[in-house]
XYZ file of C-alpha atoms in Angstrom:
432
model
C 108.042 146.368 21.194
C 104.850 144.415 21.861
C 103.484 144.028 25.388
C 103.393 140.260 24.818
C 107.150 139.919 25.267
C 106.721 140.008 29.069
C 103.837 137.573 29.073
C 103.820 133.809 29.257
C 102.023 131.361 26.993
C 99.868 128.386 27.969
C 102.841 125.978 28.043
C 104.688 127.936 30.743
C 101.439 128.439 32.673
C 100.713 124.681 32.488
C 104.281 123.962 33.680
C 103.714 126.242 36.706
C 100.493 124.354 37.510
C 102.259 120.969 37.242
C 105.324 121.947 39.287
C 103.138 123.495 42.011
C 100.846 120.490 42.280
C 103.273 117.563 42.201
C 105.055 117.588 45.519
C 104.738 116.094 48.948
C 101.209 114.692 48.844
C 101.561 112.070 46.134
C 104.704 110.567 47.684
C 103.455 110.428 51.271
C 99.672 110.016 51.583
C 98.969 106.503 50.283
C 100.162 105.009 53.588
C 97.566 107.017 55.543
C 94.794 106.005 53.107
C 95.689 102.295 53.255
C 95.118 102.282 57.026
C 91.343 102.214 56.256
C 90.815 102.023 52.481
C 92.454 99.060 50.748
C 90.458 98.483 47.560
C 92.333 99.669 44.473
C 89.129 100.978 42.840
C 88.378 103.063 45.982
C 91.890 104.531 45.960
C 91.731 105.349 42.231
C 88.297 106.897 42.749
C 89.706 109.165 45.488
C 92.363 110.482 43.084
C 89.926 110.875 40.154
C 87.502 112.871 42.344
C 90.469 114.972 43.526
C 91.390 115.700 39.899
C 87.802 116.662 39.011
C 87.571 118.964 42.054
C 90.896 120.577 41.149
C 89.621 121.142 37.606
C 86.243 122.650 38.577
C 88.032 124.755 41.207
C 90.494 125.877 38.553
C 87.642 126.885 36.184
C 86.147 129.056 38.951
C 89.544 130.629 39.629
C 90.114 131.207 35.903
C 86.883 133.205 35.813
C 87.772 135.095 39.009
C 91.358 135.662 37.832
C 90.267 137.225 34.560
C 87.601 139.373 36.298
C 89.732 140.690 39.174
C 92.647 141.793 37.011
C 96.233 141.456 38.173
C 97.911 139.169 40.691
C 96.766 138.385 44.220
C 94.290 135.537 43.984
C 92.066 134.736 46.985
C 93.114 137.882 48.873
C 91.466 140.123 46.268
C 88.425 137.883 45.686
C 87.542 137.695 49.400
C 88.389 141.287 50.309
C 86.424 142.776 47.400
C 83.432 140.415 47.646
C 82.889 140.016 51.398
C 84.860 142.157 53.856
C 88.496 143.250 54.402
C 88.695 140.864 57.403
C 88.529 137.920 54.961
C 91.349 139.393 52.889
C 93.382 139.757 56.067
C 92.586 136.212 57.200
C 93.546 134.596 53.894
C 96.871 136.477 54.030
C 97.432 135.374 57.617
C 96.543 131.776 56.669
C 98.908 132.016 53.676
C 101.698 133.200 55.968
C 101.231 130.537 58.644
C 99.571 127.599 56.884
C 99.196 128.078 53.136
C 102.868 128.418 52.281
C 104.833 127.635 55.444
C 103.176 124.277 56.256
C 103.801 122.785 52.783
C 107.452 123.880 53.126
C 107.625 122.099 56.499
C 105.913 118.973 55.126
C 108.155 118.788 52.040
C 111.301 119.164 54.158
C 110.074 116.498 56.619
C 109.288 114.151 53.713
C 112.755 114.845 52.319
C 114.404 113.785 55.590
C 112.106 110.734 55.763
C 113.093 109.585 52.251
C 116.801 110.029 52.970
C 116.599 107.900 56.126
C 117.012 104.875 53.815
C 120.753 105.545 54.348
C 120.680 104.130 57.901
C 121.354 107.597 59.265
C 118.581 109.459 60.998
C 117.955 112.604 58.973
C 115.623 114.130 61.523
C 113.981 117.512 62.076
C 117.377 119.230 62.205
C 118.131 118.201 58.629
C 114.663 119.341 57.467
C 115.175 122.787 59.022
C 118.702 123.227 57.600
C 117.400 122.247 54.121
C 114.680 124.940 54.326
C 117.188 127.674 55.230
C 119.619 126.636 52.482
C 116.826 126.810 49.879
C 115.682 130.175 51.302
C 119.250 131.464 50.852
C 119.337 130.245 47.234
C 116.211 132.340 46.531
C 117.618 135.484 48.173
C 120.132 136.762 45.609
C 118.349 137.828 42.439
C 115.417 136.871 40.254
C 117.813 135.317 37.735
C 119.447 133.054 40.337
C 116.043 132.111 41.814
C 114.681 131.255 38.353
C 117.655 129.089 37.436
C 117.554 127.292 40.784
C 113.785 126.673 40.665
C 113.704 125.689 36.976
C 116.524 123.188 37.397
C 114.781 121.344 40.242
C 111.395 121.536 38.489
C 113.021 119.915 35.443
C 114.443 117.164 37.723
C 110.914 116.689 39.163
C 109.142 116.232 35.808
C 111.817 113.986 34.238
C 111.937 111.887 37.410
C 108.138 111.399 37.539
C 108.025 110.299 33.879
C 111.013 107.965 34.355
C 109.493 106.495 37.525
C 106.146 105.821 35.813
C 107.761 104.078 32.809
C 109.946 101.983 35.127
C 107.224 101.084 37.635
C 104.622 100.149 35.030
C 107.155 98.179 32.964
C 108.765 96.121 35.736
C 106.914 93.014 36.854
C 106.088 92.635 40.542
C 108.042 90.316 42.828
C 106.011 87.160 43.684
C 107.868 86.783 47.028
C 106.997 90.269 48.232
C 103.400 90.431 46.988
C 101.355 93.538 46.179
C 98.463 95.679 47.429
C 96.316 95.492 44.301
C 92.743 94.536 45.187
C 90.122 94.752 42.427
C 87.279 93.065 44.363
C 83.790 94.491 44.991
C 84.688 95.767 48.472
C 84.956 99.317 47.040
C 81.143 99.549 47.162
C 81.282 99.380 50.976
C 84.476 101.435 51.303
C 83.229 104.527 49.491
C 80.439 104.847 52.096
C 82.885 104.823 55.029
C 83.751 108.057 56.899
C 87.395 107.070 56.226
C 86.749 107.600 52.509
C 85.815 111.224 53.200
C 88.747 111.807 55.554
C 91.099 110.253 52.949
C 89.834 112.922 50.533
C 91.586 115.518 52.692
C 94.986 114.005 51.818
C 94.002 113.928 48.158
C 92.770 117.530 47.969
C 96.014 118.620 49.639
C 98.008 116.683 47.017
C 96.198 118.644 44.309
C 96.720 122.070 45.900
C 98.452 124.241 43.356
C 95.596 124.042 40.840
C 94.974 127.679 41.672
C 98.606 128.739 41.107
C 98.150 129.868 37.485
C 95.285 132.158 38.518
C 97.663 134.040 40.854
C 99.590 135.140 37.787
C 96.562 135.674 35.500
C 97.919 139.188 34.891
C 101.030 137.727 33.234
C 99.362 135.278 30.799
C 98.843 136.464 27.229
C 95.391 135.969 25.663
C 94.172 134.995 29.131
C 90.605 133.980 28.126
C 91.980 131.234 25.895
C 95.296 130.323 27.538
C 94.337 130.232 31.228
C 91.631 127.523 30.894
C 93.855 125.626 28.439
C 96.849 125.615 30.807
C 94.662 124.619 33.761
C 92.978 121.735 31.912
C 96.208 120.353 30.425
C 98.138 120.790 33.696
C 95.421 119.199 35.856
C 94.795 116.259 33.493
C 98.548 115.535 33.315
C 98.789 115.593 37.118
C 95.685 113.393 37.591
C 97.004 110.725 35.195
C 100.466 110.894 36.850
C 98.895 110.492 40.320
C 96.877 107.434 39.261
C 99.966 105.808 37.738
C 102.222 106.595 40.728
C 99.619 105.069 43.082
C 99.315 102.042 40.816
C 103.114 101.554 40.940
C 103.228 101.740 44.746
C 100.304 99.307 45.089
C 101.818 96.967 42.501
C 105.254 96.759 44.125
C 104.472 96.553 47.863
C 101.950 94.763 50.127
C 99.514 96.734 52.305
C 101.322 95.614 55.482
C 104.517 97.333 54.250
C 102.839 100.617 53.261
C 99.998 101.236 55.766
C 100.688 104.141 58.125
C 104.070 104.978 56.528
C 105.124 108.301 54.991
C 107.940 107.191 52.647
C 105.657 104.843 50.667
C 107.328 105.328 47.290
C 110.708 104.529 48.836
C 109.387 101.225 50.186
C 108.011 100.283 46.760
C 111.207 101.434 44.987
C 113.437 99.188 47.119
C 111.148 96.198 46.350
C 111.125 97.144 42.678
C 114.839 97.767 42.088
C 116.672 96.219 45.030
C 118.295 98.166 47.852
C 121.028 100.086 46.021
C 118.856 101.289 43.097
C 115.976 101.840 45.516
C 118.205 104.248 47.424
C 118.801 106.240 44.212
C 115.021 106.624 43.788
C 114.840 107.890 47.375
C 117.505 110.513 46.588
C 115.525 111.678 43.542
C 112.300 111.941 45.522
C 114.182 114.113 48.023
C 115.675 116.213 45.180
C 112.326 116.829 43.458
C 110.959 118.035 46.815
C 113.501 120.897 46.658
C 111.380 122.378 43.838
C 108.312 122.048 46.096
C 109.998 123.966 48.927
C 111.393 126.593 46.551
C 108.039 127.061 44.755
C 106.155 127.646 48.004
C 108.816 130.000 49.405
C 108.865 131.930 46.115
C 105.110 132.470 45.674
C 104.427 132.695 49.414
C 106.986 135.436 50.009
C 105.509 137.541 47.158
C 101.977 137.266 48.564
C 103.225 137.990 52.099
C 105.150 141.038 50.879
C 102.017 142.438 49.193
C 99.947 141.799 52.342
C 102.627 143.314 54.616
C 102.630 146.620 52.687
C 98.979 147.174 53.635
C 99.368 146.101 57.250
C 100.744 147.878 60.318
C 101.973 144.852 62.311
C 103.548 143.057 59.350
C 105.130 146.107 57.680
C 108.754 144.856 58.231
C 107.993 141.794 56.052
C 107.467 144.026 53.023
C 111.114 145.107 52.715
C 113.256 143.648 49.939
C 116.962 143.670 49.121
C 118.635 145.880 46.453
C 117.567 143.430 43.728
C 113.913 143.676 44.853
C 113.775 140.157 46.363
C 111.442 140.029 49.444
C 114.206 138.505 51.593
C 112.554 139.196 54.957
C 109.323 137.517 53.834
C 111.264 134.503 52.467
C 113.029 133.995 55.807
C 109.818 134.658 57.771
C 108.253 131.685 55.951
C 111.391 129.615 56.631
C 111.290 130.426 60.371
C 107.558 129.633 60.624
C 108.129 126.336 58.760
C 110.896 125.471 61.267
C 108.546 126.204 64.205
C 105.824 124.027 62.597
C 108.328 121.146 62.266
C 109.288 121.440 65.943
C 105.683 121.501 67.200
C 103.861 118.692 65.389
C 103.999 115.276 63.800
C 103.885 114.898 60.005
C 100.311 113.579 59.931
C 99.027 116.191 62.399
C 100.522 119.075 60.385
C 99.147 117.508 57.203
C 95.563 117.247 58.473
C 95.194 120.757 59.931
C 96.877 122.283 56.867
C 94.631 120.408 54.431
C 91.513 121.204 56.514
C 92.095 124.961 56.637
C 93.208 125.218 52.992
C 90.020 123.391 51.937
C 87.925 125.764 54.065
C 89.470 128.908 52.551
C 89.449 127.543 48.993
C 85.694 127.023 49.475
C 85.234 130.601 50.688
C 87.175 131.918 47.689
C 85.189 129.740 45.252
C 81.910 130.979 46.759
C 82.728 134.500 45.519
C 81.987 133.247 41.969
C 78.256 133.442 42.732
C 78.610 137.220 42.990
C 79.948 137.611 39.431
C 77.256 138.921 37.109
C 76.786 137.185 33.771
C 78.328 140.144 31.909
C 81.362 140.017 34.257
C 82.213 136.478 33.178
C 84.855 136.431 30.466
C 85.286 132.692 29.791
C 82.067 130.788 30.547
C 79.079 132.788 29.311
C 76.346 130.223 29.956
C 74.658 129.833 33.365
C 75.551 126.118 33.414
C 78.850 127.561 34.723
C 77.296 127.505 38.226
C 77.577 123.693 38.196
C 81.352 124.105 38.834
C 81.251 126.018 42.134
C 78.243 123.993 43.321
C 80.011 120.639 42.792
C 83.153 122.006 44.475
C 81.284 123.341 47.511
C 79.144 120.221 48.040
C 82.243 118.007 48.077
C 84.002 120.508 50.276
C 81.278 120.445 52.922
C 81.378 116.616 52.863
C 85.187 116.549 53.322
C 85.266 119.287 55.981
C 82.445 117.734 58.027
C 84.071 114.282 58.237
C 87.516 115.736 58.894
C 86.153 117.858 61.740
C 84.342 114.885 63.303
C 87.140 112.313 62.879
C 90.208 114.552 63.308
C 88.849 116.949 65.894
C 92.185 117.882 67.493
C 93.866 118.783 64.166
C 90.783 120.659 62.924
C 90.678 122.700 66.138
C 94.391 123.565 65.813
C 93.589 124.910 62.326
C 90.555 126.871 63.535
C 92.648 128.197 66.452
C 95.136 129.660 63.954
C 92.201 131.353 62.156
C 90.956 132.780 65.497
C 94.417 134.254 66.214
C 94.201 135.907 62.758
C 90.899 137.591 63.679
C 92.429 138.993 66.896
C 95.475 140.253 64.950
C 93.185 141.924 62.399
C 91.463 143.913 65.183
C 94.814 144.897 66.771
C 96.245 145.820 63.356
C 93.253 148.049 62.587
C 93.496 149.831 65.968
C 97.248 150.456 65.582
C 96.954 151.757 62.006
C 94.140 154.133 63.056
C 96.354 155.510 65.847
C 99.372 155.976 63.581
């Protein structure tokens, strides 16, 4: 029997990239951007830059993933290149922010989209939804796969259907639209708000690194990993541009600015109240795949981290079928706490800020790969990728820190707690 039977091809890898990327961000962030940036060219430019950054980031991760064999991603890159404290910190960030915050945000967005039914689906609903999904992932790998694949299928079909419908339907002259193709973009792209809007965009593209976490499971990795990343990222970028176009086409700025359930607003204008409600239900349903994807991957990374740690050891235990049940529910509990302690936008900003910071640290490890270590890009022009990523990253992080100081400090506070825990963990493991 060939070893390839347990490996996935580029199509499955691309599907993982797509299902991990398309989630909360695209359906919630336009309202925050429109508070300051209203030119359609500026908004499209934000999403194109986000796509390019995701792609160059993905190329760096493809190279790192094929050099540091096996699964583990940033944890291995940072621990091996810099110092074990960075490996510990990225695991701590993954536990608290990287995987639990997106679960919280997706569940909050779900409750927001369902509030079209004149019933307040509040935080309680969001928390119950998280625990129900966590339960669905706790039986066996087969059940988890079926559950996740079904909702991922719903997600992709829904996005395609929505794009065809939204592009095809003409806008309502009574309601108006947000499309603005004037020259004001030239001023807007120089505003600090343009840089802080990038934070919402880079968050919406998170997941570009997901295929590199499973580099060990992709057959003919040198060829198939870059292929899956390029195809997945291009598909997502085009989808994001079209979804934004639809929202701008079917609703005026005054109706969208500052709101989270932007697609729902546009859908009701587009299809009338009763069909608009159906779109809201589907947006909520496709977010189930987002929650399940983050709980699935997050619990596996947390389990691996917990095995090597003294404090977190209990999180490494699984059930009889080998499912890391304790880690799954740990993420669910942390997500519930996050929901109870912050507003949607606040959680969004500190999550995006810290994830951008740690993605930059992980990308910087590429500079330490020798030419003979690189498996995919042999030429030294390869260094353009990490350099472009890091320059944009510094620009985004600087403006976010200056203009969203409170949220940035919350994020940095969580990192500081991680450093203290690392020192305690090391002391306790030395004693034992």
